[in-house]
mmCIF file of C-alpha atoms and ligand atoms in Angstrom:
data_model
loop_
_atom_site.group_PDB
_atom_site.id
_atom_site.type_symbol
_atom_site.label_atom_id
_atom_site.label_comp_id
_atom_site.label_asym_id
_atom_site.label_seq_id
_atom_site.Cartn_x
_atom_site.Cartn_y
_atom_site.Cartn_z
ATOM 1 C CA MET A 1 -2.683 -19.143 -20.431
ATOM 2 C CA GLU A 2 -0.752 -16.272 -18.929
ATOM 3 C CA GLN A 3 -2.221 -12.841 -18.909
ATOM 4 C CA SER A 4 -0.426 -9.550 -18.352
ATOM 5 C CA VAL A 5 -1.811 -7.353 -15.548
ATOM 6 C CA LYS A 6 -1.058 -3.909 -14.233
ATOM 7 C CA VAL A 7 -1.128 -3.395 -10.501
ATOM 8 C CA LEU A 8 -1.477 -0.511 -8.085
ATOM 9 C CA PHE A 9 0.522 -1.385 -5.003
ATOM 10 C CA LEU A 10 -0.819 0.807 -2.217
ATOM 11 C CA ASP A 11 0.487 1.671 1.200
ATOM 12 C CA ARG A 12 -2.379 1.731 3.690
ATOM 13 C CA ASP A 13 -1.987 4.146 6.638
ATOM 14 C CA GLY A 14 -1.502 7.747 5.511
ATOM 15 C CA THR A 15 -2.289 6.830 1.913
ATOM 16 C CA ILE A 16 -5.751 5.212 1.931
ATOM 17 C CA ASN A 17 -6.761 6.080 5.495
ATOM 18 C CA GLN A 18 -5.781 8.941 7.747
ATOM 19 C CA ASP A 19 -2.597 8.562 9.730
ATOM 20 C CA ILE A 20 -3.698 8.847 13.356
ATOM 21 C CA GLY A 21 -0.203 9.112 14.815
ATOM 22 C CA SER A 22 -0.273 5.571 16.171
ATOM 23 C CA TYR A 23 -1.232 2.114 14.971
ATOM 24 C CA VAL A 24 -4.820 1.779 13.770
ATOM 25 C CA SER A 25 -6.281 -0.905 16.034
ATOM 26 C CA SER A 26 -10.026 -0.638 15.486
ATOM 27 C CA ARG A 27 -12.567 0.091 12.773
ATOM 28 C CA GLU A 28 -13.373 3.386 14.507
ATOM 29 C CA GLU A 29 -9.790 4.515 13.995
ATOM 30 C CA PHE A 30 -9.845 3.683 10.304
ATOM 31 C CA ILE A 31 -10.949 6.846 8.513
ATOM 32 C CA LEU A 32 -10.706 6.981 4.745
ATOM 33 C CA ILE A 33 -8.866 9.902 3.220
ATOM 34 C CA ASP A 34 -11.266 11.957 1.101
ATOM 35 C CA ARG A 35 -12.238 10.177 -2.147
ATOM 36 C CA ALA A 36 -9.616 7.417 -1.709
ATOM 37 C CA ASP A 37 -12.374 4.850 -2.172
ATOM 38 C CA GLU A 38 -13.608 6.508 -5.371
ATOM 39 C CA ALA A 39 -10.091 6.596 -6.777
ATOM 40 C CA ILE A 40 -9.462 2.915 -6.012
ATOM 41 C CA ALA A 41 -12.775 2.035 -7.645
ATOM 42 C CA ALA A 42 -11.853 4.029 -10.757
ATOM 43 C CA ALA A 43 -8.446 2.358 -10.995
ATOM 44 C CA ARG A 44 -10.026 -1.050 -10.725
ATOM 45 C CA LYS A 45 -12.528 -0.174 -13.424
ATOM 46 C CA ALA A 46 -9.597 0.861 -15.607
ATOM 47 C CA GLY A 47 -8.134 -2.624 -15.191
ATOM 48 C CA TYR A 48 -5.650 -2.252 -12.356
ATOM 49 C CA ARG A 49 -5.364 -4.923 -9.684
ATOM 50 C CA ILE A 50 -5.202 -3.410 -6.195
ATOM 51 C CA VAL A 51 -2.618 -4.785 -3.779
ATOM 52 C CA ILE A 52 -2.096 -3.339 -0.292
ATOM 53 C CA ILE A 53 1.464 -3.451 1.048
ATOM 54 C CA THR A 54 1.678 -2.301 4.667
ATOM 55 C CA ASN A 55 4.140 -2.350 7.548
ATOM 56 C CA GLN A 56 2.238 -3.250 10.720
ATOM 57 C CA ALA A 57 5.005 -3.383 13.295
ATOM 58 C CA GLY A 58 2.423 -2.629 15.970
ATOM 59 C CA ILE A 59 1.965 -6.394 15.936
ATOM 60 C CA ALA A 60 5.540 -7.148 17.074
ATOM 61 C CA ARG A 61 5.256 -4.274 19.528
ATOM 62 C CA GLY A 62 2.146 -5.781 21.095
ATOM 63 C CA ILE A 63 -0.033 -2.774 20.250
ATOM 64 C CA VAL A 64 -2.280 -4.499 17.699
ATOM 65 C CA THR A 65 -2.992 -8.144 16.962
ATOM 66 C CA PRO A 66 -2.931 -9.798 13.527
ATOM 67 C CA ARG A 67 -6.657 -10.349 14.008
ATOM 68 C CA GLN A 68 -7.270 -6.640 14.499
ATOM 69 C CA VAL A 69 -5.195 -5.801 11.406
ATOM 70 C CA GLU A 70 -7.166 -8.329 9.385
ATOM 71 C CA ASP A 71 -10.475 -7.037 10.691
ATOM 72 C CA ILE A 72 -9.501 -3.505 9.657
ATOM 73 C CA ASN A 73 -8.525 -4.801 6.216
ATOM 74 C CA ASP A 74 -11.932 -6.504 5.983
ATOM 75 C CA TYR A 75 -13.493 -3.198 6.958
ATOM 76 C CA LEU A 76 -11.597 -1.464 4.140
ATOM 77 C CA ASN A 77 -13.077 -3.964 1.724
ATOM 78 C CA GLU A 78 -16.544 -3.306 3.140
ATOM 79 C CA LEU A 79 -16.019 0.408 2.540
ATOM 80 C CA LEU A 80 -14.738 -0.258 -0.983
ATOM 81 C CA ALA A 81 -17.724 -2.505 -1.689
ATOM 82 C CA LEU A 82 -19.937 0.565 -1.282
ATOM 83 C CA LYS A 83 -18.163 1.866 -4.421
ATOM 84 C CA GLN A 84 -18.409 -1.519 -6.161
ATOM 85 C CA ALA A 85 -14.687 -2.051 -5.567
ATOM 86 C CA ALA A 86 -12.342 -4.199 -3.494
ATOM 87 C CA PHE A 87 -8.652 -4.800 -3.099
ATOM 88 C CA ASP A 88 -7.296 -8.010 -4.589
ATOM 89 C CA LEU A 89 -4.545 -8.847 -2.143
ATOM 90 C CA CYS A 90 -3.101 -7.466 1.072
ATOM 91 C CA TYR A 91 0.291 -8.131 2.626
ATOM 92 C CA TYR A 92 1.391 -6.824 6.012
ATOM 93 C CA CYS A 93 4.712 -7.074 7.766
ATOM 94 C CA PRO A 94 4.297 -7.655 11.518
ATOM 95 C CA ALA A 95 7.986 -7.374 12.420
ATOM 96 C CA HIS A 96 10.188 -4.538 13.644
ATOM 97 C CA PRO A 97 13.976 -4.643 14.089
ATOM 98 C CA GLY A 98 13.715 -2.687 17.347
ATOM 99 C CA TYR A 99 11.172 -5.073 18.863
ATOM 100 C CA PRO A 100 12.458 -8.634 18.596
ATOM 101 C CA HIS A 101 9.687 -11.205 18.665
ATOM 102 C CA PRO A 102 10.086 -14.995 18.478
ATOM 103 C CA GLU A 103 7.127 -15.426 16.169
ATOM 104 C CA TYR A 104 7.559 -12.467 13.844
ATOM 105 C CA ASP A 105 11.326 -12.012 13.415
ATOM 106 C CA GLN A 106 11.221 -14.420 10.476
ATOM 107 C CA TYR A 107 9.359 -11.689 8.574
ATOM 108 C CA LEU A 108 11.858 -8.895 9.277
ATOM 109 C CA ASP A 109 13.170 -8.900 5.720
ATOM 110 C CA CYS A 110 9.632 -8.212 4.424
ATOM 111 C CA ARG A 111 9.533 -4.824 6.082
ATOM 112 C CA LYS A 112 9.371 -1.908 3.652
ATOM 113 C CA PRO A 113 11.574 -0.515 2.103
ATOM 114 C CA SER A 114 12.298 -4.143 1.265
ATOM 115 C CA PRO A 115 10.437 -5.108 -1.932
ATOM 116 C CA ARG A 116 9.769 -8.591 -0.521
ATOM 117 C CA MET A 117 6.008 -8.155 -0.089
ATOM 118 C CA VAL A 118 5.709 -6.828 -3.645
ATOM 119 C CA GLU A 119 7.695 -9.817 -4.898
ATOM 120 C CA GLN A 120 5.393 -12.125 -2.936
ATOM 121 C CA ALA A 121 2.356 -10.508 -4.549
ATOM 122 C CA VAL A 122 3.906 -10.867 -7.997
ATOM 123 C CA ALA A 123 4.585 -14.560 -7.282
ATOM 124 C CA ASP A 124 1.060 -15.131 -5.939
ATOM 125 C CA LEU A 125 -0.519 -13.465 -8.976
ATOM 126 C CA LEU A 126 1.652 -15.598 -11.241
ATOM 127 C CA LYS A 127 0.148 -18.700 -9.598
ATOM 128 C CA GLU A 128 -3.178 -17.453 -10.981
ATOM 129 C CA GLY A 129 -1.616 -17.058 -14.430
ATOM 130 C CA LEU A 130 -1.252 -13.292 -14.074
ATOM 131 C CA VAL A 131 2.068 -11.728 -15.068
ATOM 132 C CA VAL A 132 2.612 -8.305 -13.511
ATOM 133 C CA ASP A 133 3.639 -5.683 -16.050
ATOM 134 C CA ARG A 134 5.975 -3.728 -13.779
ATOM 135 C CA ALA A 135 6.513 -0.889 -16.261
ATOM 136 C CA ALA A 136 2.750 -0.245 -16.128
ATOM 137 C CA SER A 137 2.421 -0.753 -12.366
ATOM 138 C CA PHE A 138 2.745 1.786 -9.556
ATOM 139 C CA PHE A 139 3.562 1.939 -5.863
ATOM 140 C CA ILE A 140 1.791 4.749 -4.047
ATOM 141 C CA GLY A 141 2.659 5.777 -0.497
ATOM 142 C CA ASP A 142 3.296 8.661 1.873
ATOM 143 C CA LYS A 143 6.831 7.800 2.987
ATOM 144 C CA VAL A 144 10.376 7.504 1.643
ATOM 145 C CA ILE A 145 10.227 3.761 2.369
ATOM 146 C CA ASP A 146 7.265 3.448 -0.008
ATOM 147 C CA VAL A 147 9.110 5.222 -2.817
ATOM 148 C CA GLU A 148 12.197 3.121 -2.182
ATOM 149 C CA CYS A 149 10.143 -0.086 -2.115
ATOM 150 C CA GLY A 150 8.595 0.820 -5.468
ATOM 151 C CA LEU A 151 11.978 1.642 -6.992
ATOM 152 C CA ARG A 152 13.543 -1.585 -5.724
ATOM 153 C CA ALA A 153 10.587 -3.598 -7.049
ATOM 154 C CA GLY A 154 10.921 -2.024 -10.476
ATOM 155 C CA VAL A 155 7.500 -0.391 -10.447
ATOM 156 C CA ARG A 156 6.713 3.319 -10.764
ATOM 157 C CA PRO A 157 6.729 5.138 -7.395
ATOM 158 C CA ILE A 158 4.317 7.949 -6.544
ATOM 159 C CA LEU A 159 4.479 9.921 -3.308
ATOM 160 C CA VAL A 160 1.327 11.377 -1.782
ATOM 161 C CA ARG A 161 1.341 14.470 0.422
ATOM 162 C CA THR A 162 -1.121 12.962 2.919
ATOM 163 C CA GLY A 163 -0.020 11.077 6.037
ATOM 164 C CA HIS A 164 3.641 11.709 6.773
ATOM 165 C CA ASN A 165 4.197 13.551 3.483
ATOM 166 C CA GLU A 166 7.911 12.886 3.249
ATOM 167 C CA GLU A 167 8.433 14.972 0.109
ATOM 168 C CA ALA A 168 11.327 16.943 1.635
ATOM 169 C CA LEU A 169 12.908 13.787 3.033
ATOM 170 C CA CYS A 170 12.725 12.126 -0.388
ATOM 171 C CA GLN A 171 14.659 15.037 -1.858
ATOM 172 C CA GLU A 172 17.176 14.993 0.967
ATOM 173 C CA ARG A 173 17.795 11.270 0.543
ATOM 174 C CA GLN A 174 17.661 11.371 -3.241
ATOM 175 C CA VAL A 175 14.916 8.765 -3.283
ATOM 176 C CA VAL A 176 12.970 10.251 -6.140
ATOM 177 C CA PRO A 177 9.374 9.353 -6.976
ATOM 178 C CA GLU A 178 8.153 9.556 -10.545
ATOM 179 C CA HIS A 179 5.383 11.867 -9.399
ATOM 180 C CA VAL A 180 4.144 13.655 -6.269
ATOM 181 C CA ALA A 181 0.391 14.078 -5.782
ATOM 182 C CA ASP A 182 -1.667 15.826 -3.117
ATOM 183 C CA ASP A 183 -3.507 12.627 -2.247
ATOM 184 C CA LEU A 184 -4.469 9.208 -3.579
ATOM 185 C CA TYR A 185 -7.359 10.642 -5.582
ATOM 186 C CA GLU A 186 -5.050 13.072 -7.384
ATOM 187 C CA ALA A 187 -2.427 10.374 -7.891
ATOM 188 C CA ILE A 188 -4.910 8.070 -9.577
ATOM 189 C CA MET A 189 -7.321 10.442 -11.299
ATOM 190 C CA GLY A 190 -4.901 13.236 -12.124
ATOM 191 C CA TYR A 191 -1.877 11.157 -13.034
ATOM 192 C CA ILE A 192 -2.197 7.382 -13.428
ATOM 193 C CA LEU A 193 -5.492 7.471 -15.317
ATOM 194 C CA SER A 194 -4.587 10.601 -17.247
ATOM 195 C CA PRO A 195 -2.643 10.615 -20.519
ATOM 196 C CA ALA A 196 0.243 12.392 -18.736
ATOM 197 C CA SER A 197 1.516 9.179 -17.185
ATOM 198 C CA ARG A 198 1.896 7.262 -20.421
HETATM 199 MG MG1 LIG B 201 1.962 5.158 5.226
#
């Protein structure tokens, strides 16, 4: 039997954890943005699946390894577990057009703003009998590419003012999010889980 699900697609760096100006390569460098964990836990309780969609071109650049990225993702789940939460799925794109790499170039078309990773998540959830209700799903991130990815995937984009805070750039490029929030907590608690978003 198929079941309809709503999903929060979340960018990682600058949205869930503080942007440190370079690639996060260790647990020590992964610092949650205030109350991001609480907000994710509340969204999950409200029935949203949590899917992380992150560009990790530091891999193609030789700055971080896939193993380090995965360890940091595990660490995020350990932090979320303290709030009785977890993410459901995580997709990362290791490639970068400016840093050709024999192993990773095959993933270049996954790189945000491409909606490929979102589409992969939707396909993987479908294998579990879960049909993503895109009109009730959101993409939250701190960059224009996140908003564009959400728009191209047909989900509702929200920009957060943490991380790179590309609010001005979104306006300049006419890549318009449905909503702009100060941070992930405000996006989830003040918008997605409030009657205003319905
Ligand atoms: Mg980001």
